[in-house]
mmCIF file with all atom_site columns, C-alpha atoms in Angstrom:
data_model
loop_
_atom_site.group_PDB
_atom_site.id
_atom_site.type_symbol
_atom_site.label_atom_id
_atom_site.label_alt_id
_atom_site.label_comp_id
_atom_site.label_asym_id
_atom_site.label_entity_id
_atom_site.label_seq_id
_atom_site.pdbx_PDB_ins_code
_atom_site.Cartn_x
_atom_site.Cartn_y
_atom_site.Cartn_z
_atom_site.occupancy
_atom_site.B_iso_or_equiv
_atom_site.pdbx_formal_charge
_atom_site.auth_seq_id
_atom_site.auth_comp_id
_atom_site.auth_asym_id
_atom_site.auth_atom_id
_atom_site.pdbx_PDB_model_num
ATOM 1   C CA . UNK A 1 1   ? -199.809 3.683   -38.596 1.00 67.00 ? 1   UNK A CA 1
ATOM 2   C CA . UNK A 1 2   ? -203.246 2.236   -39.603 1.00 72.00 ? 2   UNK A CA 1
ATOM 3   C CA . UNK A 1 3   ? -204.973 2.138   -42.914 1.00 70.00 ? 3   UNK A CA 1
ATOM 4   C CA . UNK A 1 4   ? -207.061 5.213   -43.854 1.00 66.00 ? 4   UNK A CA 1
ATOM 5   C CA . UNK A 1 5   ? -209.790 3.502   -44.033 1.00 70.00 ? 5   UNK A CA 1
ATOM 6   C CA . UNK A 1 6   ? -210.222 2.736   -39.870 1.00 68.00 ? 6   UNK A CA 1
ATOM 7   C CA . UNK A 1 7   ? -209.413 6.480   -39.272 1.00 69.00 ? 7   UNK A CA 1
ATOM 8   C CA . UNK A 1 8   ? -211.210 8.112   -42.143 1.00 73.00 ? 8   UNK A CA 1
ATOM 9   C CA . UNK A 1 9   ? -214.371 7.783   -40.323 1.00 67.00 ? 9   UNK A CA 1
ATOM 10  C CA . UNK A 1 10  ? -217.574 7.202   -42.790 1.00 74.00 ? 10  UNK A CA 1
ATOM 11  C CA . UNK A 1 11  ? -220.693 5.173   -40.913 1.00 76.00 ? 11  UNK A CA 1
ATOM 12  C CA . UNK A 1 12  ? -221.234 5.666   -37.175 1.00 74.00 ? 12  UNK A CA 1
ATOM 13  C CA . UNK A 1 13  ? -219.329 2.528   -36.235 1.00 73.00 ? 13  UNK A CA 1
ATOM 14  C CA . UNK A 1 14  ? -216.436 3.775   -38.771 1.00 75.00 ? 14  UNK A CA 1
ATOM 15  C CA . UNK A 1 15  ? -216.367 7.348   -36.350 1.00 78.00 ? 15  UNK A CA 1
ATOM 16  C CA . UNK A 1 16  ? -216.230 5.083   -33.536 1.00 77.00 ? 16  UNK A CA 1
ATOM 17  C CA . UNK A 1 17  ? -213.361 3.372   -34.487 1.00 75.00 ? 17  UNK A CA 1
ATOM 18  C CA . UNK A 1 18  ? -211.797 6.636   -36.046 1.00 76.00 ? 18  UNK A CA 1
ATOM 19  C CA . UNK A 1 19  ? -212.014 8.561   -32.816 1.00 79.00 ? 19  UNK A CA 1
ATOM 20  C CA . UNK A 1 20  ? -210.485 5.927   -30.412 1.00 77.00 ? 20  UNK A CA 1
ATOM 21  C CA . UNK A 1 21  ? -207.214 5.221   -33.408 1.00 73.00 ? 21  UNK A CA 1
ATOM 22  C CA . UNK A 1 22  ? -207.281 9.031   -33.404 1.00 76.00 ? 22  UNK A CA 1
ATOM 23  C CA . UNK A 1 23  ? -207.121 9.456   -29.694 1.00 75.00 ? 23  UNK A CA 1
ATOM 24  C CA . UNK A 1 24  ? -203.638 6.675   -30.163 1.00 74.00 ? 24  UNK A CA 1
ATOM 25  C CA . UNK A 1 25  ? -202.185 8.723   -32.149 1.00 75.00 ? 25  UNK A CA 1
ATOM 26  C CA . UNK A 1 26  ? -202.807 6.606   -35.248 1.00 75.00 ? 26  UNK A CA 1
ATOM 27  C CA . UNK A 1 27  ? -201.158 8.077   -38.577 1.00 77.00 ? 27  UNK A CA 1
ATOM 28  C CA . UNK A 1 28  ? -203.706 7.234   -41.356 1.00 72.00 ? 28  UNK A CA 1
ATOM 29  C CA . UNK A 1 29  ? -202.037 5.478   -45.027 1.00 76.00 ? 29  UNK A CA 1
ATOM 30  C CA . UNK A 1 30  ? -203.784 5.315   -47.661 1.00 77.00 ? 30  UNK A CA 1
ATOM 31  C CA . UNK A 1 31  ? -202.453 2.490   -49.919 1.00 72.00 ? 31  UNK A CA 1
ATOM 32  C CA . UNK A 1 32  ? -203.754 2.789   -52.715 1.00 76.00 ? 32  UNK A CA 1
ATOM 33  C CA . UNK A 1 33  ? -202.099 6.095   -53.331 1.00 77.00 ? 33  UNK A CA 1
ATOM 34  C CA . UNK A 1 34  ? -198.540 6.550   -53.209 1.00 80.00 ? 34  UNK A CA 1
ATOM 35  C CA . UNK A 1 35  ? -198.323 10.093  -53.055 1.00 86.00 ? 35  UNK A CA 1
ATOM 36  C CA . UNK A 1 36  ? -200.372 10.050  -49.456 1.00 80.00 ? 36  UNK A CA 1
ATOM 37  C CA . UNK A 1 37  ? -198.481 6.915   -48.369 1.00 81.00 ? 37  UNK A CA 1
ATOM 38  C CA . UNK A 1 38  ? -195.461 8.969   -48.870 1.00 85.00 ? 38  UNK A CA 1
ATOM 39  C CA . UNK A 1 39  ? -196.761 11.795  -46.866 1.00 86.00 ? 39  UNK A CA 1
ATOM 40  C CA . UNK A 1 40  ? -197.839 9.017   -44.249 1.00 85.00 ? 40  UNK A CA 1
ATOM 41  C CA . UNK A 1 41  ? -194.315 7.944   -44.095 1.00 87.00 ? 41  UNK A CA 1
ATOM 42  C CA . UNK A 1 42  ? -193.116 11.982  -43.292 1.00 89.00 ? 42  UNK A CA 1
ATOM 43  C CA . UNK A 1 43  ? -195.564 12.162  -40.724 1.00 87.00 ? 43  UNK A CA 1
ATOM 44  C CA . UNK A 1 44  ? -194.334 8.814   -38.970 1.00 86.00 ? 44  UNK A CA 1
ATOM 45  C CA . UNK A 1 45  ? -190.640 10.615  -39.443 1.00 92.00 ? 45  UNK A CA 1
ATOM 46  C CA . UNK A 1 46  ? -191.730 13.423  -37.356 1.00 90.00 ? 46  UNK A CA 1
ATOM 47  C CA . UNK A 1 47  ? -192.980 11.345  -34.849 1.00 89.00 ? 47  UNK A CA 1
ATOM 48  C CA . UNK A 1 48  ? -189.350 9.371   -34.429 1.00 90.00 ? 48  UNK A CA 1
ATOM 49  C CA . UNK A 1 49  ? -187.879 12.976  -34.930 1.00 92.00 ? 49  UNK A CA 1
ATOM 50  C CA . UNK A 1 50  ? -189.704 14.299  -32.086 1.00 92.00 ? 50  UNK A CA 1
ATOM 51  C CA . UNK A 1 51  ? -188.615 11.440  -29.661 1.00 92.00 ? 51  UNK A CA 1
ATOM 52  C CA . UNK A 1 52  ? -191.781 9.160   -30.238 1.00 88.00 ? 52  UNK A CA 1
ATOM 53  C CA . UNK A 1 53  ? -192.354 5.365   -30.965 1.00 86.00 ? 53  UNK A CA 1
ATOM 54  C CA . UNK A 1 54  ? -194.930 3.801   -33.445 1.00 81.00 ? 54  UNK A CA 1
ATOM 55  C CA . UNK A 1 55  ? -195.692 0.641   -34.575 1.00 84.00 ? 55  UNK A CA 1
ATOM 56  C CA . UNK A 1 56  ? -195.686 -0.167  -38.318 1.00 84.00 ? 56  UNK A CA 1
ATOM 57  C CA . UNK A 1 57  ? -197.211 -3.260  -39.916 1.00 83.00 ? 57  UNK A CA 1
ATOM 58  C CA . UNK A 1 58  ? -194.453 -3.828  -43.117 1.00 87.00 ? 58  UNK A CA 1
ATOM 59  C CA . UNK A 1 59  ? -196.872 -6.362  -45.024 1.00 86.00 ? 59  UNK A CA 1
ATOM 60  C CA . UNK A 1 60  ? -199.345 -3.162  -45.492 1.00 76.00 ? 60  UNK A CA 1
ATOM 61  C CA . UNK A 1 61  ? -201.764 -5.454  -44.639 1.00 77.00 ? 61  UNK A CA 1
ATOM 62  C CA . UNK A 1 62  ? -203.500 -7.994  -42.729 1.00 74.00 ? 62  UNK A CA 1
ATOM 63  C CA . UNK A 1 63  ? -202.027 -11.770 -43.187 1.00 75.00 ? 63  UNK A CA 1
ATOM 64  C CA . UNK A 1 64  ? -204.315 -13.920 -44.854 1.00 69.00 ? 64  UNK A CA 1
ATOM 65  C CA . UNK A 1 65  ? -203.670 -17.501 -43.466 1.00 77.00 ? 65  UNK A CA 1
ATOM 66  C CA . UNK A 1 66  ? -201.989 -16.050 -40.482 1.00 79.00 ? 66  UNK A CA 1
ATOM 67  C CA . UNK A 1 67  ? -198.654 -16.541 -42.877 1.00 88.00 ? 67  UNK A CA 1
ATOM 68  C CA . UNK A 1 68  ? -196.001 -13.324 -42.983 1.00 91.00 ? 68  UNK A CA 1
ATOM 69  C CA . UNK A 1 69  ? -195.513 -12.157 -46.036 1.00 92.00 ? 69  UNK A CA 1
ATOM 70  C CA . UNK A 1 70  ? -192.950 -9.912  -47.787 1.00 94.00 ? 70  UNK A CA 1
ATOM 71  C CA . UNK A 1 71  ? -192.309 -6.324  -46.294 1.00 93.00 ? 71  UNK A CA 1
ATOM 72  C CA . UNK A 1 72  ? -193.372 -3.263  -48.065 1.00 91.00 ? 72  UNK A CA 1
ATOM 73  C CA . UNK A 1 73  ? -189.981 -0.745  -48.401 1.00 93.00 ? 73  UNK A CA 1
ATOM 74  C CA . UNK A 1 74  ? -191.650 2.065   -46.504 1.00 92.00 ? 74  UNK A CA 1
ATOM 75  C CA . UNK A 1 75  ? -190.558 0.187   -43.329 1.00 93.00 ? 75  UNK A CA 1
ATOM 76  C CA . UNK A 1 76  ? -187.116 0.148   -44.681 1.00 96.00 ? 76  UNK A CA 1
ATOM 77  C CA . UNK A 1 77  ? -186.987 3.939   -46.064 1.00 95.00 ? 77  UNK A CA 1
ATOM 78  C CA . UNK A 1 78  ? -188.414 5.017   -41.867 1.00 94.00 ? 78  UNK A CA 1
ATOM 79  C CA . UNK A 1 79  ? -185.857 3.085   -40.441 1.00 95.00 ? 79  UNK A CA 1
ATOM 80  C CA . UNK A 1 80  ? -183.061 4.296   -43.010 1.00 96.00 ? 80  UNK A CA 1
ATOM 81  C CA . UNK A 1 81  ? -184.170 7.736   -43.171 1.00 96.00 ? 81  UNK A CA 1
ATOM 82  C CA . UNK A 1 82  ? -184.735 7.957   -39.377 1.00 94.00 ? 82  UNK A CA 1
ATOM 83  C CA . UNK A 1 83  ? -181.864 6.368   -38.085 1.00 93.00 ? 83  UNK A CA 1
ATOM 84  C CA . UNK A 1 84  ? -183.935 4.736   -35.219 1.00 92.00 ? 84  UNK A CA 1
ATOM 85  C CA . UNK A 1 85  ? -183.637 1.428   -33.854 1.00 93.00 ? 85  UNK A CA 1
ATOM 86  C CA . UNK A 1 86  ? -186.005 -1.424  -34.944 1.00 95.00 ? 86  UNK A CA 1
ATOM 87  C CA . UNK A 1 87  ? -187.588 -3.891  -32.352 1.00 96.00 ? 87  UNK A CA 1
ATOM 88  C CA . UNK A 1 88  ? -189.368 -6.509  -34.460 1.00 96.00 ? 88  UNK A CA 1
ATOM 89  C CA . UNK A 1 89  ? -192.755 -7.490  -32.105 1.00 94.00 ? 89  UNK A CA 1
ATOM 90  C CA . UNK A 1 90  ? -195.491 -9.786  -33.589 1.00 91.00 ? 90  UNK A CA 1
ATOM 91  C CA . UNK A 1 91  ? -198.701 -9.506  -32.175 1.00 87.00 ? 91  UNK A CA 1
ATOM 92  C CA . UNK A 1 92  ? -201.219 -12.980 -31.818 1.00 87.00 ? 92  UNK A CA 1
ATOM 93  C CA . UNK A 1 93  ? -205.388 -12.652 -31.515 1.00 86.00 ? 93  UNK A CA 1
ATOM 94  C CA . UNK A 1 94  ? -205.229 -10.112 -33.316 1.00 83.00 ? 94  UNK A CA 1
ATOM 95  C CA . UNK A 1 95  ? -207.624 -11.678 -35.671 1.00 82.00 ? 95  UNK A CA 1
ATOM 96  C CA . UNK A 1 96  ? -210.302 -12.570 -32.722 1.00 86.00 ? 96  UNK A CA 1
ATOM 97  C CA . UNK A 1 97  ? -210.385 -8.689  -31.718 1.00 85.00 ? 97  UNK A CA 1
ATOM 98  C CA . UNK A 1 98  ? -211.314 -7.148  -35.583 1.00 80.00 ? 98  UNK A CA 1
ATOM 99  C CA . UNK A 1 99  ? -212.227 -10.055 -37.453 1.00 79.00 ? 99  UNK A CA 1
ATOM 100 C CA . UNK A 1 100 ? -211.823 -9.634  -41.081 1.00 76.00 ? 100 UNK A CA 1
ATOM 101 C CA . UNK A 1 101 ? -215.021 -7.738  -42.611 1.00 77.00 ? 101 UNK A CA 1
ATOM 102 C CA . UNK A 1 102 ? -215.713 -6.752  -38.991 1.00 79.00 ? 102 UNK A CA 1
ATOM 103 C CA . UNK A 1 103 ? -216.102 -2.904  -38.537 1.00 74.00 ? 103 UNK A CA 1
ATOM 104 C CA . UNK A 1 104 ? -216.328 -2.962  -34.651 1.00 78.00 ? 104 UNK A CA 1
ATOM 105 C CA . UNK A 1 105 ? -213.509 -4.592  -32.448 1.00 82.00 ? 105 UNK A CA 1
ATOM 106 C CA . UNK A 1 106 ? -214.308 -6.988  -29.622 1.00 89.00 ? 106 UNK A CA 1
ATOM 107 C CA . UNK A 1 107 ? -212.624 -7.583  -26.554 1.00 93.00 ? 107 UNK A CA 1
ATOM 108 C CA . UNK A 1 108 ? -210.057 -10.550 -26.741 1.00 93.00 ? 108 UNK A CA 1
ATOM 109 C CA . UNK A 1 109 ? -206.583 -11.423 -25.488 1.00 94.00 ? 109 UNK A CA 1
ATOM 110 C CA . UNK A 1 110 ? -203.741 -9.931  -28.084 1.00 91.00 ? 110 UNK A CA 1
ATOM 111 C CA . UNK A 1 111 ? -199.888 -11.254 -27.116 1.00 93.00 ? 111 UNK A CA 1
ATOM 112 C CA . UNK A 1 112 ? -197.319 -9.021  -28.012 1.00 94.00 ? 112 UNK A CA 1
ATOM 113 C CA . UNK A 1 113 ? -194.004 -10.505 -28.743 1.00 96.00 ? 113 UNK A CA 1
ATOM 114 C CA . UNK A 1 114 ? -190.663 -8.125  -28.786 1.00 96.00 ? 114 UNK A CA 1
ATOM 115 C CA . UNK A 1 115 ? -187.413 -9.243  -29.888 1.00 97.00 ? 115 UNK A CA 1
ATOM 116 C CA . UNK A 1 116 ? -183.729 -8.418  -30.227 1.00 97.00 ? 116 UNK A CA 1
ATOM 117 C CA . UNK A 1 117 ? -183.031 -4.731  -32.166 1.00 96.00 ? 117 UNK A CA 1
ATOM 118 C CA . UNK A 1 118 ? -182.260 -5.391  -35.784 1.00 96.00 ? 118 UNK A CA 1
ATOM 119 C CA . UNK A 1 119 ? -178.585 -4.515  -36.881 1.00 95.00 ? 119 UNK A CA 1
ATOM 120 C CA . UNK A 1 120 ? -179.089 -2.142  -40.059 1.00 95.00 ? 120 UNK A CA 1
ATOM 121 C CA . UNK A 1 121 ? -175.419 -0.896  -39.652 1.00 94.00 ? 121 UNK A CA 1
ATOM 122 C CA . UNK A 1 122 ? -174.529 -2.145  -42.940 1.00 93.00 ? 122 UNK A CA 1
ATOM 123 C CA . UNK A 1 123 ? -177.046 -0.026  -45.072 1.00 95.00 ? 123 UNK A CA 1
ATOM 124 C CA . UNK A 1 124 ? -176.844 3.261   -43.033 1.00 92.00 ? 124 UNK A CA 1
ATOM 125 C CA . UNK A 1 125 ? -176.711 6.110   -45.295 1.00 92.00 ? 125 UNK A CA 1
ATOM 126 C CA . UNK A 1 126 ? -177.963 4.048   -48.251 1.00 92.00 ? 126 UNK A CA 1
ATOM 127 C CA . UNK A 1 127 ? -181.327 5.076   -48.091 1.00 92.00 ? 127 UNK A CA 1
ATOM 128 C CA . UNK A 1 128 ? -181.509 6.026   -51.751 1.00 92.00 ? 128 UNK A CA 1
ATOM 129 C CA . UNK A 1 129 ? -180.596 2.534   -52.767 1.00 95.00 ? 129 UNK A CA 1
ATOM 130 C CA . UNK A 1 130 ? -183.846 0.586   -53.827 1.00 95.00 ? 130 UNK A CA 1
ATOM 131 C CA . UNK A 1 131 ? -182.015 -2.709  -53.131 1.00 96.00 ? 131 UNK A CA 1
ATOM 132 C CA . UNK A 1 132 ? -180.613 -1.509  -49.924 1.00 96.00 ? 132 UNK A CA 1
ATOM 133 C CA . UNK A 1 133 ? -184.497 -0.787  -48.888 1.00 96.00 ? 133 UNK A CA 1
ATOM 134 C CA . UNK A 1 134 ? -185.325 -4.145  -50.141 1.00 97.00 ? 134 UNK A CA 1
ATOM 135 C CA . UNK A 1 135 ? -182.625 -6.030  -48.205 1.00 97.00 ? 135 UNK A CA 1
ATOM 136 C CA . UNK A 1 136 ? -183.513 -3.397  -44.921 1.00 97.00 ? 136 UNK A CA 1
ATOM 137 C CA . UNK A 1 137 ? -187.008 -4.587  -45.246 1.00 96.00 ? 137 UNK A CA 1
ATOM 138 C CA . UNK A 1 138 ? -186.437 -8.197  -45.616 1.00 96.00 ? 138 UNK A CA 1
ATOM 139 C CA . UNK A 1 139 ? -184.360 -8.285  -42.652 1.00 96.00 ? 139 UNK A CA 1
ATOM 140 C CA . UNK A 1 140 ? -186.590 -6.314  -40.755 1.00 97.00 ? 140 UNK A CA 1
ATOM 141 C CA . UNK A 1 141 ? -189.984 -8.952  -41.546 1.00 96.00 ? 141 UNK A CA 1
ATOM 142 C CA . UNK A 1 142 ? -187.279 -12.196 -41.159 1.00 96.00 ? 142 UNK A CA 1
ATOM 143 C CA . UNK A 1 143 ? -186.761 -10.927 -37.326 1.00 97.00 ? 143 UNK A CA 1
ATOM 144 C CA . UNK A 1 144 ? -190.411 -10.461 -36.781 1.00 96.00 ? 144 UNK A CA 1
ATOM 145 C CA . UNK A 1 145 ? -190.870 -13.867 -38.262 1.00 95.00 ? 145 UNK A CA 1
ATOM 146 C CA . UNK A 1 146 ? -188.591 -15.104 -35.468 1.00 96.00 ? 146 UNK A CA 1
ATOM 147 C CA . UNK A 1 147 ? -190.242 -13.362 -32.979 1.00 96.00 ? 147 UNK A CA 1
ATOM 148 C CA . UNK A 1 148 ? -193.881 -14.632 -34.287 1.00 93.00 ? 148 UNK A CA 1
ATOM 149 C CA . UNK A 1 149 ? -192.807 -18.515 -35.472 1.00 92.00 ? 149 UNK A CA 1
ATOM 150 C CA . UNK A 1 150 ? -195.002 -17.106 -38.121 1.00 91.00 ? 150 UNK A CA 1
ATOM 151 C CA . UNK A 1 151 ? -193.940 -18.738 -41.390 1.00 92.00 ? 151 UNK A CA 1
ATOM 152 C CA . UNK A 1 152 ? -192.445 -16.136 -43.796 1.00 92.00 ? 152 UNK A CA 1
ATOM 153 C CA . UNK A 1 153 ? -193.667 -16.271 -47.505 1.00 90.00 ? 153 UNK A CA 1
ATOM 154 C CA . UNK A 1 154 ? -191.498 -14.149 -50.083 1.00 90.00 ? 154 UNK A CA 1
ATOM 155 C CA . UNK A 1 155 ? -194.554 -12.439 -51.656 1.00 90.00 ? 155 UNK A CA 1
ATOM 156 C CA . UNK A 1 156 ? -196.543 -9.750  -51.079 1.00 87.00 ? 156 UNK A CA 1
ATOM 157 C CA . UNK A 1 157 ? -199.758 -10.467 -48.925 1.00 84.00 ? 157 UNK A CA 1
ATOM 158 C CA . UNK A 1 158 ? -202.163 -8.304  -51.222 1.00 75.00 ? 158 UNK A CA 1
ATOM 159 C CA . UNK A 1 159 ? -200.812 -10.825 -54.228 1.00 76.00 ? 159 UNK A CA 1
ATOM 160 C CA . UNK A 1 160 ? -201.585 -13.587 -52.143 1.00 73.00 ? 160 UNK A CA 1
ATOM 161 C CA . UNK A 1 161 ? -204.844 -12.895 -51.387 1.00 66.00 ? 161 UNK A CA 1
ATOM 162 C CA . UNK A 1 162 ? -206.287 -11.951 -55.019 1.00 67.00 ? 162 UNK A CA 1
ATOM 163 C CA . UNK A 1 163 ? -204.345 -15.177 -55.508 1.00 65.00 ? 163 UNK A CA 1
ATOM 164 C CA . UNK A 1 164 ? -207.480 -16.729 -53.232 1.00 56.00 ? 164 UNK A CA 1
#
């Protein structure tokens, strides 16, 4: 799942970049609109439900400060709705391969760290519980804060950074 905007094409460097998250299998989001976000969310479904794996950034996203902030409930409502297991992974350099304001990636080292499933056996089958979701996600971002040694930050990353 990547933001709309880096599959969406646009300027030649945009199609670029669009073609090789295409050719991943990137599912676009748009978040700024919740009706596609939601239909960004089905697609990912399908993908579990057809036997795939994805990756899913929960902050909706990127960190500013390198800091991880609060989880979106989308995360939550996947892994509820999906019934699939969870490995938390935090990736490092990430920032050194597409800079912020950068539209073209360069090459650089990126660590990927996995850890330990998370247990969401006590909120199966509460998927239509907006504090279950909450609690779901929240768990989920605390184990990839564990993973990362990232410092987790109970607000939302977009508030943070019109916060300056």
């Amino acid at each position: 799942m990547a933001k709309a905007e880096y599959i969406d094409g646009g300027s030649w460097p945009r199609r670029i970049v669009s073609a090789f998250m295409r050719g991943r299998g990137q599912v676009p989001v748009d978040r700024g609109n919740q009706r596609a976000a939601v239909a960004s969310l089905d697609a990912c479904l399908r993908v579990v439900k057809d036997g795939g794996v994805f990756c899913i950034c929960p902050e909706g996203t990127r960190s500013p400060g390198g800091r991880l902030y609060r989880a979106r409930t989308g995360v939550a409502w996947l892994a509820l709705t999906s019934g699939a297991p969870v490995g938390p992974a935090a990736m490092s350099g990430t920032d050194r391969v597409l800079a912020p304001g950068r539209v073209l990636p360069r090459p650089a080292k990126v660590k990927v760290t996995f850890g330990k499933p998370v247990d969401l056996s006590l909120h199966e089958g509460s998927v239509a519980d907006a504090g279950a979701r909450r609690a779901v996600s929240d768990l989920i971002v605390r184990a990839i804060a564990e993973v990362s040694g990232q410092e987790y930050v109970p607000v939302y990353a977009a508030s943070a950074k019109t916060r300056g």
